Coordinates of N, CA and C in Angstrom, one line a residue:
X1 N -45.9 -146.8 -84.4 CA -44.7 -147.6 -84.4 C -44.6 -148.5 -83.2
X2 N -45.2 -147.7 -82.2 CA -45.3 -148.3 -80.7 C -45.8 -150.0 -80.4
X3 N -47.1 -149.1 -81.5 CA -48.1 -150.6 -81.3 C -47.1 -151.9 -82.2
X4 N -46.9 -151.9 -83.6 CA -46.0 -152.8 -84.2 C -45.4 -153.3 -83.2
X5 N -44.3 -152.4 -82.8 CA -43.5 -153.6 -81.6 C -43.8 -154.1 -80.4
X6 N -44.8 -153.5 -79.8 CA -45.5 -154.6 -78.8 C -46.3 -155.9 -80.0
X7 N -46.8 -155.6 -80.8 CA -47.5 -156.7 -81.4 C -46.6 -157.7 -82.0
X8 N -45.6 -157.6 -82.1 CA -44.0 -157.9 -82.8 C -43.7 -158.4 -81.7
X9 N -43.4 -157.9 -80.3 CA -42.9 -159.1 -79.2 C -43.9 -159.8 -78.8
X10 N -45.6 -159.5 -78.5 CA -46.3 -160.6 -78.5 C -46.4 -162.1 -79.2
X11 N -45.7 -161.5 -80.6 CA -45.8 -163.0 -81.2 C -44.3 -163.3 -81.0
X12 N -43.5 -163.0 -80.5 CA -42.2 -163.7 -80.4 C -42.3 -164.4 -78.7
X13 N -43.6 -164.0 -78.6 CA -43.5 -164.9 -77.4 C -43.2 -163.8 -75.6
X14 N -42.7 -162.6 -76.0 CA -42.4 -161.9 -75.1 C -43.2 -161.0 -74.5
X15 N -43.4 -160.6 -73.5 CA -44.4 -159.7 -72.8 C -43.5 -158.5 -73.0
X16 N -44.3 -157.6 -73.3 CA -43.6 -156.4 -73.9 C -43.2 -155.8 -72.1
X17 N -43.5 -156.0 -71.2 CA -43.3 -155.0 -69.9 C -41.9 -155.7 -69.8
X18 N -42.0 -157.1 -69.9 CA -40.3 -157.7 -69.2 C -39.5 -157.4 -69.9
X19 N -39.8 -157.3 -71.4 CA -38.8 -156.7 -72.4 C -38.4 -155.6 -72.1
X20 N -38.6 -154.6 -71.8 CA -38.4 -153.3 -71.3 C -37.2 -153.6 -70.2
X21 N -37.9 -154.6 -69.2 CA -36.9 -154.9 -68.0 C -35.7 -155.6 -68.3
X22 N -35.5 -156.4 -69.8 CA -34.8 -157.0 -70.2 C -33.7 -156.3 -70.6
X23 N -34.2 -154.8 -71.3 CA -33.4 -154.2 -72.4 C -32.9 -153.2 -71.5
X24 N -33.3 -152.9 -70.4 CA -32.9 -151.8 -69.4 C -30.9 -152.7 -68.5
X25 N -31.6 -153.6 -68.9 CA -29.9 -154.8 -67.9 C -30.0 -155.5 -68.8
X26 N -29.1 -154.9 -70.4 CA -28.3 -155.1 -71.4 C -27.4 -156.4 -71.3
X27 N -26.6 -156.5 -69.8 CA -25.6 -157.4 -69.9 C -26.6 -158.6 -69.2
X28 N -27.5 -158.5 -69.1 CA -28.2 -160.3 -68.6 C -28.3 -161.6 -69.9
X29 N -27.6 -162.3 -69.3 CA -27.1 -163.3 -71.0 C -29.3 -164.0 -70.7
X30 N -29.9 -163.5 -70.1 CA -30.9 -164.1 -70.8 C -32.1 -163.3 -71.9
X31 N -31.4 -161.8 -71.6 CA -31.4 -161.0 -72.8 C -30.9 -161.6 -74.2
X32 N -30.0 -162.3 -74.5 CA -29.3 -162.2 -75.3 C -30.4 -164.0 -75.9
X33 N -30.4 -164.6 -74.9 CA -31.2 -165.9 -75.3 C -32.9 -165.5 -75.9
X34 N -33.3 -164.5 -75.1 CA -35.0 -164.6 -75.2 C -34.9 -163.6 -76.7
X35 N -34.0 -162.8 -77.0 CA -33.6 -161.7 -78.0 C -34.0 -163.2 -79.6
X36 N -32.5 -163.5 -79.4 CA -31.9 -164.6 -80.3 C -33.5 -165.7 -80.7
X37 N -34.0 -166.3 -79.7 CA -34.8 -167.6 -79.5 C -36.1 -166.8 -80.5
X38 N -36.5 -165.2 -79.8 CA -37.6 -164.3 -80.4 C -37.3 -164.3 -81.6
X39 N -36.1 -164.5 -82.4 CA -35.9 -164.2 -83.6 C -36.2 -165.7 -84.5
X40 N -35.5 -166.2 -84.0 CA -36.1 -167.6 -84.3 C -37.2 -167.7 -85.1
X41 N -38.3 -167.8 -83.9 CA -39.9 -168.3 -84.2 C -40.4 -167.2 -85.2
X42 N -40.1 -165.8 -85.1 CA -40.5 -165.1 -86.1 C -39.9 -165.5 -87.6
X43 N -38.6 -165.7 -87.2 CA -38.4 -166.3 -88.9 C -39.0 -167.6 -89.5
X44 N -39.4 -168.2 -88.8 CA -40.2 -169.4 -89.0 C -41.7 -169.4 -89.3
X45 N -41.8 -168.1 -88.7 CA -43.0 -168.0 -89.1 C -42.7 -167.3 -90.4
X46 N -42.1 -166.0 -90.6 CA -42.3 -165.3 -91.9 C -41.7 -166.3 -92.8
X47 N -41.0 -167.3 -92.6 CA -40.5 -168.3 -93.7 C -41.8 -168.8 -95.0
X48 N -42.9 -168.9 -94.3 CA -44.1 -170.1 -94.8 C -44.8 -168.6 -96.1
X49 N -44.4 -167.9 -95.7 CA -44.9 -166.7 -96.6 C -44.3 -166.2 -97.8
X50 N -42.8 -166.8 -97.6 CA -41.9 -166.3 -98.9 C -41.9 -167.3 -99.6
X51 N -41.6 -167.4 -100.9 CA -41.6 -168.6 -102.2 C -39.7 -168.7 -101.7
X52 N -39.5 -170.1 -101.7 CA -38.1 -170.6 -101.3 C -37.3 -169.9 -102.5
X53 N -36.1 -169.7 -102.8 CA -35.1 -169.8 -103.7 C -34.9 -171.0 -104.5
X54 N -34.8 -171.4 -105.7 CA -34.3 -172.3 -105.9 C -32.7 -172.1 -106.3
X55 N -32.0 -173.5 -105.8 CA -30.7 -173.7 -106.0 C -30.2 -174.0 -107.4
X56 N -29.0 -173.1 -107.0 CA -28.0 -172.7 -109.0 C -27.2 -173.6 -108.9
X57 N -27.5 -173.8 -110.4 CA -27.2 -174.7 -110.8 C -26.1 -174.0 -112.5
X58 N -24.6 -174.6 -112.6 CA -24.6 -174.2 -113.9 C -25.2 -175.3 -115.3
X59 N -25.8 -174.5 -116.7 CA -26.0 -175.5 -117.4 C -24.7 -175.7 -118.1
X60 N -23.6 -175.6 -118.1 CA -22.2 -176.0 -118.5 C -21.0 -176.4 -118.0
X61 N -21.9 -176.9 -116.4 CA -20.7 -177.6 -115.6 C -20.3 -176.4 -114.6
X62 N -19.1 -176.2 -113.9 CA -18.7 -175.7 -113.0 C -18.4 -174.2 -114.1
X63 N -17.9 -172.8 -113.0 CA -17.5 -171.7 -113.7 C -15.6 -172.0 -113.7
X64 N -15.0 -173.1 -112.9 CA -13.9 -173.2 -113.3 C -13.5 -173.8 -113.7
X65 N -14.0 -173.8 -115.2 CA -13.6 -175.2 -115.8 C -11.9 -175.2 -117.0
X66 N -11.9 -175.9 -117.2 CA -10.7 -175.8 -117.8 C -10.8 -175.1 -119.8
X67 N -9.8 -174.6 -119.6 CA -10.1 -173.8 -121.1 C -9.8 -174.7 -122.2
X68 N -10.1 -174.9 -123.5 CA -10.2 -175.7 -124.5 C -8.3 -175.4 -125.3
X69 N -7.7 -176.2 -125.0 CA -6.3 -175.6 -125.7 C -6.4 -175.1 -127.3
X70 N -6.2 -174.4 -127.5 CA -6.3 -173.7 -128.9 C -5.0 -174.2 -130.0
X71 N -5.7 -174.9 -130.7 CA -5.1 -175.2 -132.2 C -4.5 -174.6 -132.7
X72 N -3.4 -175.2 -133.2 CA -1.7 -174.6 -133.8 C -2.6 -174.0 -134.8
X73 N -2.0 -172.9 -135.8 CA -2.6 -172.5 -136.9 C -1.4 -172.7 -137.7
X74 N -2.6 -173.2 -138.9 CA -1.7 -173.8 -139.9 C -1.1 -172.7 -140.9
X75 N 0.2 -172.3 -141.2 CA 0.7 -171.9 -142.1 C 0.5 -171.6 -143.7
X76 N -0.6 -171.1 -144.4 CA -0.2 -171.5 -146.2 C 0.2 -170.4 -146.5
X77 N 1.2 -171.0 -147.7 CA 1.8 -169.9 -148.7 C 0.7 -169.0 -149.3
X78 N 1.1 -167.9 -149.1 CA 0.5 -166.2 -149.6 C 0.2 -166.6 -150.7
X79 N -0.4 -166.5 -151.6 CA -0.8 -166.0 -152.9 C 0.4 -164.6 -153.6
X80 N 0.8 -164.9 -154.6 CA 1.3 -163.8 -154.9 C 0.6 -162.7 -156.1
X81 N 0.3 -161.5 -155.8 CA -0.9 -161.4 -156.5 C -0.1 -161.1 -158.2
X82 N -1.3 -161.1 -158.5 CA -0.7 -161.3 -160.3 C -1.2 -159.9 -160.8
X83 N -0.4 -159.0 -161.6 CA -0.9 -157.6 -162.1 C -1.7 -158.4 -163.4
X84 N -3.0 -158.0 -163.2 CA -3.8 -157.9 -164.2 C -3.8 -157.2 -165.1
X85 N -3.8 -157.2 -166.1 CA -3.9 -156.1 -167.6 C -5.2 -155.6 -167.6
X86 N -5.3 -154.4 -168.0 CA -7.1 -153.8 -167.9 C -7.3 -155.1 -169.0
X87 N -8.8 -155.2 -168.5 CA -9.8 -156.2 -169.5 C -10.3 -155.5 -170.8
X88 N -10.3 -156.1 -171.9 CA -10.6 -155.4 -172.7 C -12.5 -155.8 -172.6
X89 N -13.5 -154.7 -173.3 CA -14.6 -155.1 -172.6 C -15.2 -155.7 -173.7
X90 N -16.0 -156.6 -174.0 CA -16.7 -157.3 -175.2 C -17.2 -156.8 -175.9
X91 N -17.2 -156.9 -177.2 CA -18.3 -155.8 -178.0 C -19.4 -156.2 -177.8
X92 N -19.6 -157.4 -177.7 CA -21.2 -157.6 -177.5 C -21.4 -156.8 -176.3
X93 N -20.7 -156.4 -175.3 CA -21.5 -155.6 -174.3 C -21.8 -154.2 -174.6
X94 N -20.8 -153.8 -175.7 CA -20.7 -152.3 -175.7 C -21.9 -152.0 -176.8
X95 N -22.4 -152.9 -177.5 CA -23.3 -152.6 -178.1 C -24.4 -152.4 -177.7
X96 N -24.8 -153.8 -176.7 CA -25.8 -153.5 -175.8 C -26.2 -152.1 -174.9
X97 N -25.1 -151.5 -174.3 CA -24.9 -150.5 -173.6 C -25.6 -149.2 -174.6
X98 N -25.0 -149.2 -176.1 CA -25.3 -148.4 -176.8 C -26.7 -148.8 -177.4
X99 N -27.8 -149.5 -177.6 CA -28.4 -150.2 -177.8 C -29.3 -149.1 -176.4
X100 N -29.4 -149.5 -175.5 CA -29.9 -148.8 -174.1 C -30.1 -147.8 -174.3
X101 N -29.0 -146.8 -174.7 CA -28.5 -145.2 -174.6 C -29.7 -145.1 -176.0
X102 N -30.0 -146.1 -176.9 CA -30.3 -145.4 -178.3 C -32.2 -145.6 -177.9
X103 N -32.3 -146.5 -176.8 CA -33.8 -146.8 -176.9 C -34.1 -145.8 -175.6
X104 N -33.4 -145.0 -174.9 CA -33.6 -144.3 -174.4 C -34.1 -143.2 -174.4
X105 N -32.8 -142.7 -175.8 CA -33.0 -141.4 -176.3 C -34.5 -141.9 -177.3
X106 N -34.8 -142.4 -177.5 CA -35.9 -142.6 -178.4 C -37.4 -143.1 -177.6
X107 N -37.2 -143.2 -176.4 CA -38.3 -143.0 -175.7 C -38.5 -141.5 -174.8
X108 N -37.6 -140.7 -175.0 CA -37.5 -139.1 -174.5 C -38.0 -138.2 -176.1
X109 N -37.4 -139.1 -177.3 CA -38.4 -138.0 -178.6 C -39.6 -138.7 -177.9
X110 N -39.7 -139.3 -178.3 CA -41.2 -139.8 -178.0 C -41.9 -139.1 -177.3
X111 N -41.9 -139.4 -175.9 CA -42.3 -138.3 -175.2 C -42.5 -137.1 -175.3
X112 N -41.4 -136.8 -175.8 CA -41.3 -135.1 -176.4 C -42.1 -134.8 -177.7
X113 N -42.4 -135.6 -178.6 CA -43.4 -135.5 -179.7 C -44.6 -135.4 -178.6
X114 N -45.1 -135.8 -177.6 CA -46.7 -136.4 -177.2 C -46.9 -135.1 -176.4
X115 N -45.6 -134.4 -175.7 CA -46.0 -133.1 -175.1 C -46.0 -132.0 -176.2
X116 N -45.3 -131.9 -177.4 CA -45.9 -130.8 -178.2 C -46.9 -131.0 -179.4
X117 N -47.5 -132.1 -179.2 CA -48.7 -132.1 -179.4 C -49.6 -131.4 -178.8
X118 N -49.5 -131.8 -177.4 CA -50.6 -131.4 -176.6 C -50.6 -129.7 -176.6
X119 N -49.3 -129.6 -176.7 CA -49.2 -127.9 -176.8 C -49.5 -127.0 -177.8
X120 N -49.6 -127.5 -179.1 CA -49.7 -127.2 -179.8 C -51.3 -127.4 -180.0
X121 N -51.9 -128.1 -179.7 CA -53.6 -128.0 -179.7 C -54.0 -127.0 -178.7
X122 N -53.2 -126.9 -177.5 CA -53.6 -126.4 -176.7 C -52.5 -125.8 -175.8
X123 N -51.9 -124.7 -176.4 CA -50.6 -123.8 -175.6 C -50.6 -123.5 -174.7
X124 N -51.7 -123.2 -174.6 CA -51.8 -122.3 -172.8 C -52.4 -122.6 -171.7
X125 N -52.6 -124.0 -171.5 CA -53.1 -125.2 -170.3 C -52.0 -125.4 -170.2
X126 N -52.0 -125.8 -168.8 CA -50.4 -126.7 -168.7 C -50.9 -128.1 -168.1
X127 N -50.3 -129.1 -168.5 CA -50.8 -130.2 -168.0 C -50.1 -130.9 -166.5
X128 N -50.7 -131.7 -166.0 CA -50.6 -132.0 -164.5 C -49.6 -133.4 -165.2
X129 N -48.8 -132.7 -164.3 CA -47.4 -133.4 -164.2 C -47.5 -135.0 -163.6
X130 N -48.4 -135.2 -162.5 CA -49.0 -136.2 -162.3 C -49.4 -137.1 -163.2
X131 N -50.6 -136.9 -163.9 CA -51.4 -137.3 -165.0 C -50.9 -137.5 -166.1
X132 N -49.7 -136.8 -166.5 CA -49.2 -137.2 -167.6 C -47.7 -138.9 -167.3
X133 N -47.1 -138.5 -165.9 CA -46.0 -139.5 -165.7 C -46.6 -141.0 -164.8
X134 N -48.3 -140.8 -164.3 CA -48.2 -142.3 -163.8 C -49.3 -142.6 -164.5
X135 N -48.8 -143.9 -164.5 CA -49.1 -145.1 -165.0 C -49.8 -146.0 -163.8
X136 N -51.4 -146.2 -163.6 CA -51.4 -146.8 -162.4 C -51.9 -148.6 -162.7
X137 N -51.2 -148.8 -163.6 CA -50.9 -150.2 -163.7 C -49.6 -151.0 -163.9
X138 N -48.7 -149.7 -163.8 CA -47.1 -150.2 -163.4 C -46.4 -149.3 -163.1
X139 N -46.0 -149.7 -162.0 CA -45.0 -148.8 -161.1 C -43.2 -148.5 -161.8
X140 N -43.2 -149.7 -162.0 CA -41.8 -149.1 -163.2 C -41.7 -148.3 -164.2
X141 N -42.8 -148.2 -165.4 CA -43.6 -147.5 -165.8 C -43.4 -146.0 -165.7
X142 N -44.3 -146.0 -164.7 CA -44.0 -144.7 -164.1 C -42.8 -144.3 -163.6
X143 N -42.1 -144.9 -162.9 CA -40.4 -144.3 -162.9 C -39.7 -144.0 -163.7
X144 N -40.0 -145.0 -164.9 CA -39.5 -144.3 -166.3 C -39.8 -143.5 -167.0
X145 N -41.0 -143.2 -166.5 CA -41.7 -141.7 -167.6 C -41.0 -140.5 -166.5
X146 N -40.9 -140.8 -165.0 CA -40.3 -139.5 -164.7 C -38.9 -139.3 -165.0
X147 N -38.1 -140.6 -164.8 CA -37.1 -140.5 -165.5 C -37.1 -139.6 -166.9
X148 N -37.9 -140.1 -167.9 CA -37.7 -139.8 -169.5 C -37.9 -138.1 -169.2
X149 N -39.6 -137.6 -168.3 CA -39.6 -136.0 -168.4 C -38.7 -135.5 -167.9
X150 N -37.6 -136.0 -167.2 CA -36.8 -135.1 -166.2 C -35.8 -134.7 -167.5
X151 N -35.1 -135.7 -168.6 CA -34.6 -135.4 -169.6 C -34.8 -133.6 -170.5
X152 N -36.2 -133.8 -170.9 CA -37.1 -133.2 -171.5 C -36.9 -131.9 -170.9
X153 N -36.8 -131.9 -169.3 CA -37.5 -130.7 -168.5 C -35.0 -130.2 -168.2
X154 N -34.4 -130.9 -168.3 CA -33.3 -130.6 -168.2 C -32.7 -129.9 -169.6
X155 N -33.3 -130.6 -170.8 CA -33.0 -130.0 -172.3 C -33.1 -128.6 -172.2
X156 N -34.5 -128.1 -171.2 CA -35.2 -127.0 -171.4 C -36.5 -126.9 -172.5
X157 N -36.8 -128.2 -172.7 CA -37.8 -128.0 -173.8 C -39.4 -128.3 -172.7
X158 N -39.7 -128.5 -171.9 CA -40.7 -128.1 -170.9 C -40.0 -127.1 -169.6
X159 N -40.8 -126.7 -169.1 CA -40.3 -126.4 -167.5 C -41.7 -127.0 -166.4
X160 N -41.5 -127.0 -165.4 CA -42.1 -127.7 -164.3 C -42.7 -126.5 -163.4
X161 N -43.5 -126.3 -163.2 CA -44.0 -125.2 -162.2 C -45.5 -125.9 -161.1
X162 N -45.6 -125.1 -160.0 CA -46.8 -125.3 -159.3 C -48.3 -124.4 -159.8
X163 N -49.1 -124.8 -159.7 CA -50.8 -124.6 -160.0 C -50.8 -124.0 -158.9
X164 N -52.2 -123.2 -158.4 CA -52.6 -122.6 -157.9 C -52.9 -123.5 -156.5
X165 N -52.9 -125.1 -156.6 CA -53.4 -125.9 -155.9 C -52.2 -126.7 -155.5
X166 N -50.8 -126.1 -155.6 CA -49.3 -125.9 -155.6 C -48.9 -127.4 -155.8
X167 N -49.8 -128.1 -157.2 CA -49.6 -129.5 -157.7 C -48.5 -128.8 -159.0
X168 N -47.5 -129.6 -159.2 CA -46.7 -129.9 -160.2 C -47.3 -129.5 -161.7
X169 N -46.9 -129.0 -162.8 CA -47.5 -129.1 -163.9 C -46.2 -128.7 -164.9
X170 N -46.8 -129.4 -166.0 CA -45.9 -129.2 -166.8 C -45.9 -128.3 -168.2
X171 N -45.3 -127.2 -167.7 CA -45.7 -125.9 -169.3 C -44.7 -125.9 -170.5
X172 N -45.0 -125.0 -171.5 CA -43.8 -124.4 -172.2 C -43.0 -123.4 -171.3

């Protein structure tokens, strides 16, 4: 630390012995000049080394700028709400709805005809629950066949159990 500050008053221009003699008689105002003056040239020097600041600037003008006066708000009459009567619903929709429910249930026989086939050739395999619900050329497809088995497997006319290979399968 010694060395730094002799090497630190050499470049400020000061002989490190008079410095000593300087700082020992505190109250000599040429203490206070050679101090101040040393400071100087060192900052001038370490100036060339730092990247300057650049000066702020706002991009929206001054920070005290004046506020925008805010617009009267205009008054409109409320709405007064009107009691609606339930809607009656269209037949054409209710048919459709029933139409849905009837191609539904008729794609769950279905299904259910194609698994007691299989069981009936063959009772006591159980087939891979996988292999029977996807479809790997349509993904909706297959959400509908598990939809349709889950029916099937809720009726109680299959049940769902794990293989030895703790894959899904589907028995009597």
């Amino acid at each position: 630390m010694l060395r730094y500050v002799e090497t630190l008053l050499t470049h400020m221009g000061v002989n490190p012995l008079e410095a000593e003699e300087l700082i020992r008689d505190e109250d000599s105002p040429d203490f206070e000049f050679i101090v101040y003056d040393s400071w100087k040239i060192t900052g001038r020097t370490a100036e060339n080394t730092f990247n300057k600041t650049h000066t702020f600037h706002f991009l929206l003008g001054s920070i005290y700028g004046e506020c925008p006066v805010p617009k009267p708000r205009v008054d409109r009459p409320r709405k007064v709400p009107v009691i609606q009567e339930e809607r009656a619903m269209p037949a054409q929709l209710r048919r459709m709805e029933e139409s849905h429910q009837e191609a539904t249930e008729k794609e769950v026989e279905r299904i259910l005809g194609l698994l007691q086939t299989y069981f009936r050739e063959d009772p006591d395999t159980p087939m891979s629950f996988f292999d029977f619900v996807v479809d790997p050329h349509s993904f909706p497809r297959t959400v509908e066949n598990i939809f349709h088995v889950s029916f099937i497997i809720r009726d109680g006319f299959a049940r769902i159990r794990l293989d030895q290979d703790r894959l899904p399968v589907i028995g009597k």
